[in-house]
Amino acid sequence: MIAVLVLNGPNLNLLGTRQPEVYGATTLAMIENACRSHGAGLGFEVTCAQSNSEGAMIDLIHAARGAQAGIVLNAGAYTHTSVALMDAIASVEVPTIEVHLSNIHAREAFRHQSYIAPVALGQIIGFGAHGYILALDALKAHLGGGT
Amino acid sequence: MIAVLVLNGPNLNLLGTRQPEVYGATTLAMIENACRSHGAGLGFEVTCAQSNSEGAMIDLIHAARGAQAGIVLNAGAYTHTSVALMDAIASVEVPTIEVHLSNIHAREAFRHQSYIAPVALGQIIGFGAHGYILALDALKAHLGGGT
Amino acid sequence: MIAVLVLNGPNLNLLGTRQPEVYGATTLAMIENACRSHGAGLGFEVTCAQSNSEGAMIDLIHAARGAQAGIVLNAGAYTHTSVALMDAIASVEVPTIEVHLSNIHAREAFRHQSYIAPVALGQIIGFGAHGYILALDALKAHLGGGT
Amino acid sequence: MIAVLVLNGPNLNLLGTRQPEVYGATTLAMIENACRSHGAGLGFEVTCAQSNSEGAMIDLIHAARGAQAGIVLNAGAYTHTSVALMDAIASVEVPTIEVHLSNIHAREAFRHQSYIAPVALGQIIGFGAHGYILALDALKAHLGGGT
Amino acid sequence: MIAVLVLNGPNLNLLGTRQPEVYGATTLAMIENACRSHGAGLGFEVTCAQSNSEGAMIDLIHAARGAQAGIVLNAGAYTHTSVALMDAIASVEVPTIEVHLSNIHAREAFRHQSYIAPVALGQIIGFGAHGYILALDALKAHLGGGT
Amino acid sequence: MIAVLVLNGPNLNLLGTRQPEVYGATTLAMIENACRSHGAGLGFEVTCAQSNSEGAMIDLIHAARGAQAGIVLNAGAYTHTSVALMDAIASVEVPTIEVHLSNIHAREAFRHQSYIAPVALGQIIGFGAHGYILALDALKAHLGGGT
Amino acid sequence: MIAVLVLNGPNLNLLGTRQPEVYGATTLAMIENACRSHGAGLGFEVTCAQSNSEGAMIDLIHAARGAQAGIVLNAGAYTHTSVALMDAIASVEVPTIEVHLSNIHAREAFRHQSYIAPVALGQIIGFGAHGYILALDALKAHLGGGT
Amino acid sequence: MIAVLVLNGPNLNLLGTRQPEVYGATTLAMIENACRSHGAGLGFEVTCAQSNSEGAMIDLIHAARGAQAGIVLNAGAYTHTSVALMDAIASVEVPTIEVHLSNIHAREAFRHQSYIAPVALGQIIGFGAHGYILALDALKAHLGGGT
Amino acid sequence: MIAVLVLNGPNLNLLGTRQPEVYGATTLAMIENACRSHGAGLGFEVTCAQSNSEGAMIDLIHAARGAQAGIVLNAGAYTHTSVALMDAIASVEVPTIEVHLSNIHAREAFRHQSYIAPVALGQIIGFGAHGYILALDALKAHLGGGT
Amino acid sequence: MIAVLVLNGPNLNLLGTRQPEVYGATTLAMIENACRSHGAGLGFEVTCAQSNSEGAMIDLIHAARGAQAGIVLNAGAYTHTSVALMDAIASVEVPTIEVHLSNIHAREAFRHQSYIAPVALGQIIGFGAHGYILALDALKAHLGGGT
Amino acid sequence: MIAVLVLNGPNLNLLGTRQPEVYGATTLAMIENACRSHGAGLGFEVTCAQSNSEGAMIDLIHAARGAQAGIVLNAGAYTHTSVALMDAIASVEVPTIEVHLSNIHAREAFRHQSYIAPVALGQIIGFGAHGYILALDALKAHLGGGT
Amino acid sequence: MIAVLVLNGPNLNLLGTRQPEVYGATTLAMIENACRSHGAGLGFEVTCAQSNSEGAMIDLIHAARGAQAGIVLNAGAYTHTSVALMDAIASVEVPTIEVHLSNIHAREAFRHQSYIAPVALGQIIGFGAHGYILALDALKAHLGGGT
């Protein structure tokens, strides 16, 4: 089994209860279960984590180096403000796929910019909770498997 | 009694000792005491908290959902940089009043922008420690009481 | 009794009839009555004025010098375009509190800038007609009384 | 007969004498006569007004509410600077057609922006004095008649 | 009879079926029929054309030189991006009137800029299908007739 | 079988021969075959098209209305400049997924902006040819099937 | 005697009492007397006027056409915001010299821009009340006399 | 003989008849003849093409790969707006020299930017029709011959 | 006699021969003679200098410290680009009056900015050669004499 | 012995293992040892700390007040985004020297801005690990010793 | 023989030794010899000059007036910063051709702007040392000879 | 002994006499003596030079190639405006350390940008005259010695 980290950032612990017209009714626990289950089918042992703290997220990314083969990252609002997360991803050299639940390009202008994007392998945006599943598929393909 | 959160952000623990020509000589403890006392007169049970950590502040705002009827928030320097705090306030849907001790519009240009303002109920800026008292009055009026 | 000026700017004469979903159903006369009444309780003799003319507003501010101890000012749309009002307030050196009924930071970008803010004592934004009451309280505190 | 206001702003009283290479030789009186005459043919009782004062123009627009069914407005230079006129038009909810004699998009960059445009029914630009006639036709069509 | 071109650009073939809340229910065929009919009354032989291709539109404008006395142009989205159309209009020196169905100044910021405007005779914006009729009237007046 | 359009824009006909260090060695034919094959497994009848012409791409999108249930679109360089394609997608109301082979956010600044993104269902960026497969999966999920 | 207008704008009626560290202790009456006296020596009959109203200033400039041979204008804060004053000066074609008491280029950035400057004959900035005297001398030289 | 493409973009078919004060009286046919003739003297077989369509120009550039040793390109107005042409040139890796008849840097600001320049071998700007001759000479030198 | 420096910058040695429609027919020698003569009448011993070199101008300004009581400076094009001249003027603390022959605010945008202005005593702009005379008068008044 | 804090920010714990072509092979432990050792020679008792959390760094800076005589700070990526760290440094009034290992001005544009710089004593940038040694020397000189 | 000036600016004396991967191995002396030799064949007596001083370059351009019939100018880095050189070229009215060895549009953004371009006859960019030869040819054609 | 150049730019010859509250009381001669003396202790033969001329500074930097092993450069105001100095440093490939006496990041915005920084080895800013000593130490370490 290949170890993979699914890391969610600030406010995503509220998923399913918060602004459902934007983010849908699925809770974070449901997403994490789906990731573990779908990942298992791909040969991935998926570890899930969430934090509202930029520093704690950096620590988790550092810990992934050598421990996990890939990261699926929804950095939430830190996407738009955190150079430190950008540096963390660039430093650990673990392939990272950026996911957003909603279409950030159809929202406020300050959400169109991502510090994560230039150092990520790729982006999957706007498909709701299903985006995590697509990201795991993309990671599988990147690490050498088919779909 | 109605539960209310008074939440202060980074560096506000230094109040009264830091740059008194800008922020005045009142300490944070004095402000918190005044809030609790004035709040009691309005029928509010005021809980006070301060943190220098963006993530910890988000946690406190999340915890306010269902527990407190309103938030008086001085987010300090995170006012100008934190999309994550903005999202937290929008998510929990607890009416939040933004307070600043000094007139942020008479200071450096980067302090004129607030990510909190668009999601707050309103702003009270420039009245020093008395701004917290006005914010509690405003919250009282908003929640259905008079002055 | 301490003399105080409550000055309203362009289009505020239409209050209560205009875009009530933004500004509420309260009329200007109701606000002015509330100001006079609440002000009396604070020891203020409140004079109310409204004008759609920038020049007339400047004249009223000039006349406040020596005649009134404070100004509560809702400059309406001139807030965003009038350097001349800014200069008038700076010139007369009468403490001035800026009030806005709606949350200008949740509206069009050009309404986020205020030429009044840097020369005002402080700002009270987004609390509807109650903002004038809070402004009178803030003025009272500034001039040396409690709430 | 349907009452209609034709309102001209700053410097338009000089029409026909001022920079004729830009604005043509027609005077404001000639335009107003043509509006009254052409309007009569459309079933409009046209009232004409001109002012160099932003405040006076706002007063005229306020007065149009309930009194006139439409406004043909050439706000002149206030087009580019007056948020207060914009608010006045939005407030009174009388359909307003913006007219400019010259092609403002072929002139200085600061004349390309119009605060009136977003709240107007439409714009007619660059056809000289004939633009007012077209605006009356457009108003007629909007209010329920054909040409 | 004077020959006139009514030229519509990208996506306008979908009129009447597309986003009717923005563009109305009138189809392009209805507009073209109205133009031909109203034009005939003005002594115009109106030729109508539509293309989704910037190059084809340029070809049609070139062909108008010497063949048609005026152009009524709704360049659709190319209005905001096409320097080549701007050059084509400037080159052929056939008087051109810019028309837009909706009020482009009340929509996204990138729709506020028009490369066509500086080289057009004038603009008629926001009157729906009736704007074409007004444009033909304006063209008639420009070419030497009254309304 | 559900009809789906896979539409590629300018220069993508050169895939596999052009700048392989950026876009990889896979040819457009290989991608189109993979789409047809993978699509068939999802119950999709995939039609593939490519054009270097903005106008022709608009025509193809118009034709998809009523004929196809979804579009996978790599608009190539028109992504960054074409308001007309944006309007076409918004007009036809066929769910559209934006794909890019390379990570456009790690390239020149002018490639970071997408006119397609705000009107697309979502974006899949940076996964090379595999991005089309992921887009078909995402479309399947959106249209009501699982992966 | 040649008639000349010395026109002062908003807040300049407060001169000598307002922010003397910026504008000096000289009152407007003293400046106007000096202008009349110095002007007389140059063969000028100097009329002085001041208004806080943009519209009234435009009226005064219009009235100068045919009545006065030159204008010395300190438009105060309207310098930075009034396109209408700019148009008035351009319209009447009376040579106008722009004066500012303080060095506007050593103050806030928004005071560096002048709408008056491009249509004025010239600018005299930063010499306090003496600037009006220099402006009259400059006007004398321009109208055909020496110093 | 070495095959070379001389490709002209939108509106250049009008050369000699359009705005001769800007572009001169030489027609496109004359330029193409001069290119063929001068090219022959350099050992070049010159093929000439012109199109008003961005897509057709891309097709011609693609076709040059393997068929022609160099391109002399005047992309006209597409110079300033077409990322797709930029990509086409970068893709085919045929050395391309950018030519402009007039000095684009002495015209409107939006003509100062060229998407072609960064991927071209070099630029020759402002020498009228003679610029094509210089470009052929430059291409000759680049491909290994002297002048 | 009080020593004063009149310093002219790049290209001003060409005065009278260069672009006379912009700068007039007066030569630099004529201006310098007029300065010496008018200065003598004010009790000034005027030294004149001109250089095309930024470094040489800085040397001359340094040399003025202690040697001259004031500087009349037309820094020509260095006005808009030289922080070093700005620093030189601020360093020597000799009162400096900035002069420009033409109205720089009616020319290209890059000529509207002056690095000299914030550190100068004042500016005299747009009066041609007479501006130097006015500057000497202004210097006289500043140093304690009348006109 | 004088107490001094050497504080490192996000991702600097990875030093020596992360992107050695940018940051070199020296580990953080080696730098901290060198600081302690070199500091001892200067009479400094050096305390070293590192955190990935902005809030924790603020806490450490607060704790330095009264406890340490100076701070050597490499705030890593927070340099470019943290107003809160800026406020913390300004608040505690402990002289702080900003250090960066690499030349931030030769990297991405967003790394050129430092919120730390305006409130720091000075900056030492681009000398790798040796920059900390230079910073301790600079601090020694500032606190009253020589090198 | 017609006199022509070939003028090179700062750092071009280092040509052939400096960054050969950008500028090639040809020395300035080789370029100057080639210019003299090729110029002689065109009937030009070519004078060559180089200076690192902006002021000295201006002096040389001034001296060219009346003495030389054309200038081939590579202003090096002053291209991007010198308004004074721009003015010098405009003043002397000697036709000037701007040359750059490398493709300045493929380098840093601040090298894309040229103050020389708007006042030059034309630009030849990116052809290395051969650009000077092309410039002499272009000058020949401009002055009335063929190639 | 290793030869090293200490080069100072415009206005630094005035050090110790100019604005001592910004730059301190130390003269340039004192700094140069300290550099020579401290340099000798490091095995450096330090040559000192100062010029107010950009061109002369470029000449000195060129001369350093092959003659000196390193440069300590305080380019003064040219830091912010001189692309030519930037090119000179990049050309000669002599390691260069940028020094500034005052904290340029705590001064006007135009002093925050440095054209020198991207091509320098590193920067030492804000330590007054001691910055030169630190720069020599840094150069020593860079060239292979310890402190």
mmCIF file of N, CA and C in Angstrom, chain D residues 76-140:
data_model
loop_
_atom_site.group_PDB
_atom_site.id
_atom_site.type_symbol
_atom_site.label_atom_id
_atom_site.label_comp_id
_atom_site.label_asym_id
_atom_site.label_seq_id
_atom_site.Cartn_x
_atom_site.Cartn_y
_atom_site.Cartn_z
ATOM 1 N N GLY D 76 -22.967 66.119 -17.954
ATOM 2 C CA GLY D 76 -21.704 66.802 -18.235
ATOM 3 C C GLY D 76 -20.558 66.197 -17.448
ATOM 4 N N ALA D 77 -19.710 67.029 -16.931
ATOM 5 C CA ALA D 77 -18.515 66.551 -16.246
ATOM 6 C C ALA D 77 -18.835 65.796 -14.967
ATOM 7 N N TYR D 78 -19.991 66.035 -14.369
ATOM 8 C CA TYR D 78 -20.339 65.280 -13.157
ATOM 9 C C TYR D 78 -20.543 63.795 -13.464
ATOM 10 N N THR D 79 -20.789 63.471 -14.706
ATOM 11 C CA THR D 79 -20.846 62.076 -15.145
ATOM 12 C C THR D 79 -19.671 61.260 -14.600
ATOM 13 N N HIS D 80 -18.514 61.888 -14.591
ATOM 14 C CA HIS D 80 -17.284 61.157 -14.320
ATOM 15 C C HIS D 80 -16.868 61.203 -12.858
ATOM 16 N N THR D 81 -17.495 62.052 -12.052
ATOM 17 C CA THR D 81 -17.029 62.221 -10.661
ATOM 18 C C THR D 81 -18.115 62.068 -9.606
ATOM 19 N N SER D 82 -19.396 62.036 -9.967
ATOM 20 C CA SER D 82 -20.435 62.169 -8.939
ATOM 21 C C SER D 82 -21.106 60.855 -8.558
ATOM 22 N N VAL D 83 -20.699 60.323 -7.432
ATOM 23 C CA VAL D 83 -21.392 59.181 -6.853
ATOM 24 C C VAL D 83 -22.753 59.631 -6.322
ATOM 25 N N ALA D 84 -22.834 60.892 -5.924
ATOM 26 C CA ALA D 84 -24.087 61.400 -5.362
ATOM 27 C C ALA D 84 -25.204 61.455 -6.416
ATOM 28 N N LEU D 85 -24.877 61.838 -7.647
ATOM 29 C CA LEU D 85 -25.881 61.800 -8.721
ATOM 30 C C LEU D 85 -26.295 60.365 -9.011
ATOM 31 N N MET D 86 -25.316 59.482 -9.009
ATOM 32 C CA MET D 86 -25.605 58.059 -9.204
ATOM 33 C C MET D 86 -26.619 57.567 -8.163
ATOM 34 N N ASP D 87 -26.373 57.904 -6.928
ATOM 35 C CA ASP D 87 -27.282 57.493 -5.864
ATOM 36 C C ASP D 87 -28.663 58.131 -6.034
ATOM 37 N N ALA D 88 -28.690 59.392 -6.458
ATOM 38 C CA ALA D 88 -29.973 60.075 -6.637
ATOM 39 C C ALA D 88 -30.822 59.346 -7.683
ATOM 40 N N ILE D 89 -30.211 58.978 -8.793
ATOM 41 C CA ILE D 89 -30.953 58.290 -9.858
ATOM 42 C C ILE D 89 -31.450 56.933 -9.368
ATOM 43 N N ALA D 90 -30.548 56.220 -8.692
ATOM 44 C CA ALA D 90 -30.941 54.905 -8.169
ATOM 45 C C ALA D 90 -32.078 55.034 -7.152
ATOM 46 N N SER D 91 -32.060 56.122 -6.397
ATOM 47 C CA SER D 91 -33.057 56.290 -5.342
ATOM 48 C C SER D 91 -34.449 56.567 -5.880
ATOM 49 N N VAL D 92 -34.553 57.456 -6.872
ATOM 50 C CA VAL D 92 -35.886 57.904 -7.280
ATOM 51 C C VAL D 92 -36.584 56.909 -8.201
ATOM 52 N N GLU D 93 -35.807 55.998 -8.783
ATOM 53 C CA GLU D 93 -36.391 54.941 -9.611
ATOM 54 C C GLU D 93 -37.260 55.480 -10.734
ATOM 55 N N VAL D 94 -36.844 56.611 -11.267
ATOM 56 C CA VAL D 94 -37.438 57.133 -12.501
ATOM 57 C C VAL D 94 -36.505 56.735 -13.637
ATOM 58 N N PRO D 95 -37.026 56.076 -14.680
ATOM 59 C CA PRO D 95 -36.124 55.648 -15.760
ATOM 60 C C PRO D 95 -35.381 56.834 -16.355
ATOM 61 N N THR D 96 -34.042 56.679 -16.441
ATOM 62 C CA THR D 96 -33.163 57.786 -16.832
ATOM 63 C C THR D 96 -32.289 57.350 -18.002
ATOM 64 N N ILE D 97 -32.248 58.195 -19.027
ATOM 65 C CA ILE D 97 -31.410 57.907 -20.195
ATOM 66 C C ILE D 97 -30.268 58.905 -20.214
ATOM 67 N N GLU D 98 -29.043 58.353 -20.272
ATOM 68 C CA GLU D 98 -27.836 59.174 -20.257
ATOM 69 C C GLU D 98 -27.492 59.598 -21.678
ATOM 70 N N VAL D 99 -27.275 60.898 -21.864
ATOM 71 C CA VAL D 99 -26.923 61.433 -23.184
ATOM 72 C C VAL D 99 -25.607 62.185 -23.087
ATOM 73 N N HIS D 100 -24.759 62.029 -24.111
ATOM 74 C CA HIS D 100 -23.582 62.894 -24.262
ATOM 75 C C HIS D 100 -23.515 63.383 -25.699
ATOM 76 N N LEU D 101 -23.209 64.651 -25.849
ATOM 77 C CA LEU D 101 -23.136 65.243 -27.191
ATOM 78 C C LEU D 101 -21.984 64.661 -27.990
ATOM 79 N N SER D 102 -20.785 64.657 -27.366
ATOM 80 C CA SER D 102 -19.590 64.187 -28.068
ATOM 81 C C SER D 102 -19.310 62.743 -27.679
ATOM 82 N N ASN D 103 -18.440 62.111 -28.423
ATOM 83 C CA ASN D 103 -18.046 60.734 -28.147
ATOM 84 C C ASN D 103 -17.040 60.743 -27.005
ATOM 85 N N ILE D 104 -17.521 60.538 -25.793
ATOM 86 C CA ILE D 104 -16.631 60.623 -24.619
ATOM 87 C C ILE D 104 -15.535 59.559 -24.654
ATOM 88 N N HIS D 105 -15.719 58.522 -25.435
ATOM 89 C CA HIS D 105 -14.708 57.456 -25.510
ATOM 90 C C HIS D 105 -13.576 57.806 -26.461
ATOM 91 N N ALA D 106 -13.725 58.904 -27.207
ATOM 92 C CA ALA D 106 -12.642 59.364 -28.077
ATOM 93 C C ALA D 106 -11.932 60.551 -27.445
ATOM 94 N N ARG D 107 -12.174 60.803 -26.170
ATOM 95 C CA ARG D 107 -11.545 61.932 -25.483
ATOM 96 C C ARG D 107 -10.623 61.438 -24.356
ATOM 97 N N GLU D 108 -10.314 62.270 -23.377
ATOM 98 C CA GLU D 108 -9.368 61.887 -22.327
ATOM 99 C C GLU D 108 -9.878 60.659 -21.567
ATOM 100 N N ALA D 109 -8.944 59.880 -21.044
ATOM 101 C CA ALA D 109 -9.284 58.637 -20.359
ATOM 102 C C ALA D 109 -10.259 58.863 -19.207
ATOM 103 N N PHE D 110 -10.126 59.961 -18.469
ATOM 104 C CA PHE D 110 -11.007 60.144 -17.303
ATOM 105 C C PHE D 110 -12.447 60.409 -17.722
ATOM 106 N N ARG D 111 -12.693 60.653 -19.006
ATOM 107 C CA ARG D 111 -14.073 60.832 -19.478
ATOM 108 C C ARG D 111 -14.702 59.506 -19.922
ATOM 109 N N HIS D 112 -13.934 58.431 -19.908
ATOM 110 C CA HIS D 112 -14.475 57.131 -20.342
ATOM 111 C C HIS D 112 -15.337 56.506 -19.248
ATOM 112 N N GLN D 113 -15.114 56.891 -18.007
ATOM 113 C CA GLN D 113 -15.877 56.308 -16.907
ATOM 114 C C GLN D 113 -17.119 57.139 -16.622
ATOM 115 N N SER D 114 -18.232 56.464 -16.417
ATOM 116 C CA SER D 114 -19.483 57.139 -16.077
ATOM 117 C C SER D 114 -20.088 56.494 -14.843
ATOM 118 N N TYR D 115 -20.289 57.308 -13.815
ATOM 119 C CA TYR D 115 -21.009 56.800 -12.647
ATOM 120 C C TYR D 115 -22.514 56.703 -12.936
ATOM 121 N N ILE D 116 -22.972 57.429 -13.963
ATOM 122 C CA ILE D 116 -24.392 57.402 -14.303
ATOM 123 C C ILE D 116 -24.761 56.098 -15.017
ATOM 124 N N ALA D 117 -23.876 55.613 -15.869
ATOM 125 C CA ALA D 117 -24.203 54.486 -16.737
ATOM 126 C C ALA D 117 -24.786 53.266 -16.013
ATOM 127 N N PRO D 118 -24.188 52.809 -14.922
ATOM 128 C CA PRO D 118 -24.724 51.571 -14.324
ATOM 129 C C PRO D 118 -26.155 51.704 -13.805
ATOM 130 N N VAL D 119 -26.597 52.913 -13.510
ATOM 131 C CA VAL D 119 -27.952 53.072 -12.973
ATOM 132 C C VAL D 119 -28.915 53.658 -14.009
ATOM 133 N N ALA D 120 -28.421 53.937 -15.193
ATOM 134 C CA ALA D 120 -29.292 54.454 -16.250
ATOM 135 C C ALA D 120 -29.958 53.295 -16.979
ATOM 136 N N LEU D 121 -31.052 53.630 -17.657
ATOM 137 C CA LEU D 121 -31.696 52.659 -18.532
ATOM 138 C C LEU D 121 -30.774 52.332 -19.697
ATOM 139 N N GLY D 122 -30.162 53.356 -20.263
ATOM 140 C CA GLY D 122 -29.266 53.177 -21.393
ATOM 141 C C GLY D 122 -28.520 54.457 -21.668
ATOM 142 N N GLN D 123 -27.620 54.369 -22.672
ATOM 143 C CA GLN D 123 -26.780 55.504 -23.022
ATOM 144 C C GLN D 123 -26.894 55.803 -24.510
ATOM 145 N N ILE D 124 -26.901 57.104 -24.834
ATOM 146 C CA ILE D 124 -26.844 57.555 -26.235
ATOM 147 C C ILE D 124 -25.743 58.598 -26.308
ATOM 148 N N ILE D 125 -24.669 58.254 -27.038
ATOM 149 C CA ILE D 125 -23.427 59.015 -26.973
ATOM 150 C C ILE D 125 -22.921 59.360 -28.366
ATOM 151 N N GLY D 126 -22.586 60.631 -28.574
ATOM 152 C CA GLY D 126 -21.826 60.996 -29.763
ATOM 153 C C GLY D 126 -22.627 61.543 -30.924
ATOM 154 N N PHE D 127 -23.950 61.736 -30.771
ATOM 155 C CA PHE D 127 -24.761 62.177 -31.907
ATOM 156 C C PHE D 127 -25.114 63.661 -31.826
ATOM 157 N N GLY D 128 -24.375 64.415 -31.012
ATOM 158 C CA GLY D 128 -24.645 65.840 -30.893
ATOM 159 C C GLY D 128 -26.046 66.075 -30.354
ATOM 160 N N ALA D 129 -26.630 67.196 -30.742
ATOM 161 C CA ALA D 129 -27.947 67.581 -30.226
ATOM 162 C C ALA D 129 -29.012 66.538 -30.574
ATOM 163 N N HIS D 130 -28.803 65.816 -31.669
ATOM 164 C CA HIS D 130 -29.783 64.813 -32.067
ATOM 165 C C HIS D 130 -29.919 63.700 -31.025
ATOM 166 N N GLY D 131 -28.922 63.531 -30.201
ATOM 167 C CA GLY D 131 -28.968 62.503 -29.168
ATOM 168 C C GLY D 131 -30.151 62.666 -28.214
ATOM 169 N N TYR D 132 -30.530 63.929 -27.954
ATOM 170 C CA TYR D 132 -31.676 64.163 -27.063
ATOM 171 C C TYR D 132 -32.970 63.651 -27.710
ATOM 172 N N ILE D 133 -33.083 63.860 -29.023
ATOM 173 C CA ILE D 133 -34.277 63.386 -29.755
ATOM 174 C C ILE D 133 -34.347 61.866 -29.701
ATOM 175 N N LEU D 134 -33.194 61.235 -29.940
ATOM 176 C CA LEU D 134 -33.151 59.770 -29.862
ATOM 177 C C LEU D 134 -33.502 59.285 -28.459
ATOM 178 N N ALA D 135 -33.049 60.026 -27.465
ATOM 179 C CA ALA D 135 -33.331 59.628 -26.082
ATOM 180 C C ALA D 135 -34.826 59.711 -25.792
ATOM 181 N N LEU D 136 -35.477 60.752 -26.298
ATOM 182 C CA LEU D 136 -36.929 60.854 -26.101
ATOM 183 C C LEU D 136 -37.641 59.697 -26.798
ATOM 184 N N ASP D 137 -37.178 59.353 -28.016
ATOM 185 C CA ASP D 137 -37.752 58.191 -28.718
ATOM 186 C C ASP D 137 -37.558 56.915 -27.900
ATOM 187 N N ALA D 138 -36.344 56.762 -27.353
ATOM 188 C CA ALA D 138 -36.056 55.569 -26.564
ATOM 189 C C ALA D 138 -36.939 55.518 -25.319
ATOM 190 N N LEU D 139 -37.143 56.671 -24.716
ATOM 191 C CA LEU D 139 -37.985 56.737 -23.522
ATOM 192 C C LEU D 139 -39.422 56.374 -23.867
ATOM 193 N N LYS D 140 -39.878 56.900 -25.013
ATOM 194 C CA LYS D 140 -41.220 56.585 -25.494
ATOM 195 C C LYS D 140 -41.381 55.063 -25.625
#
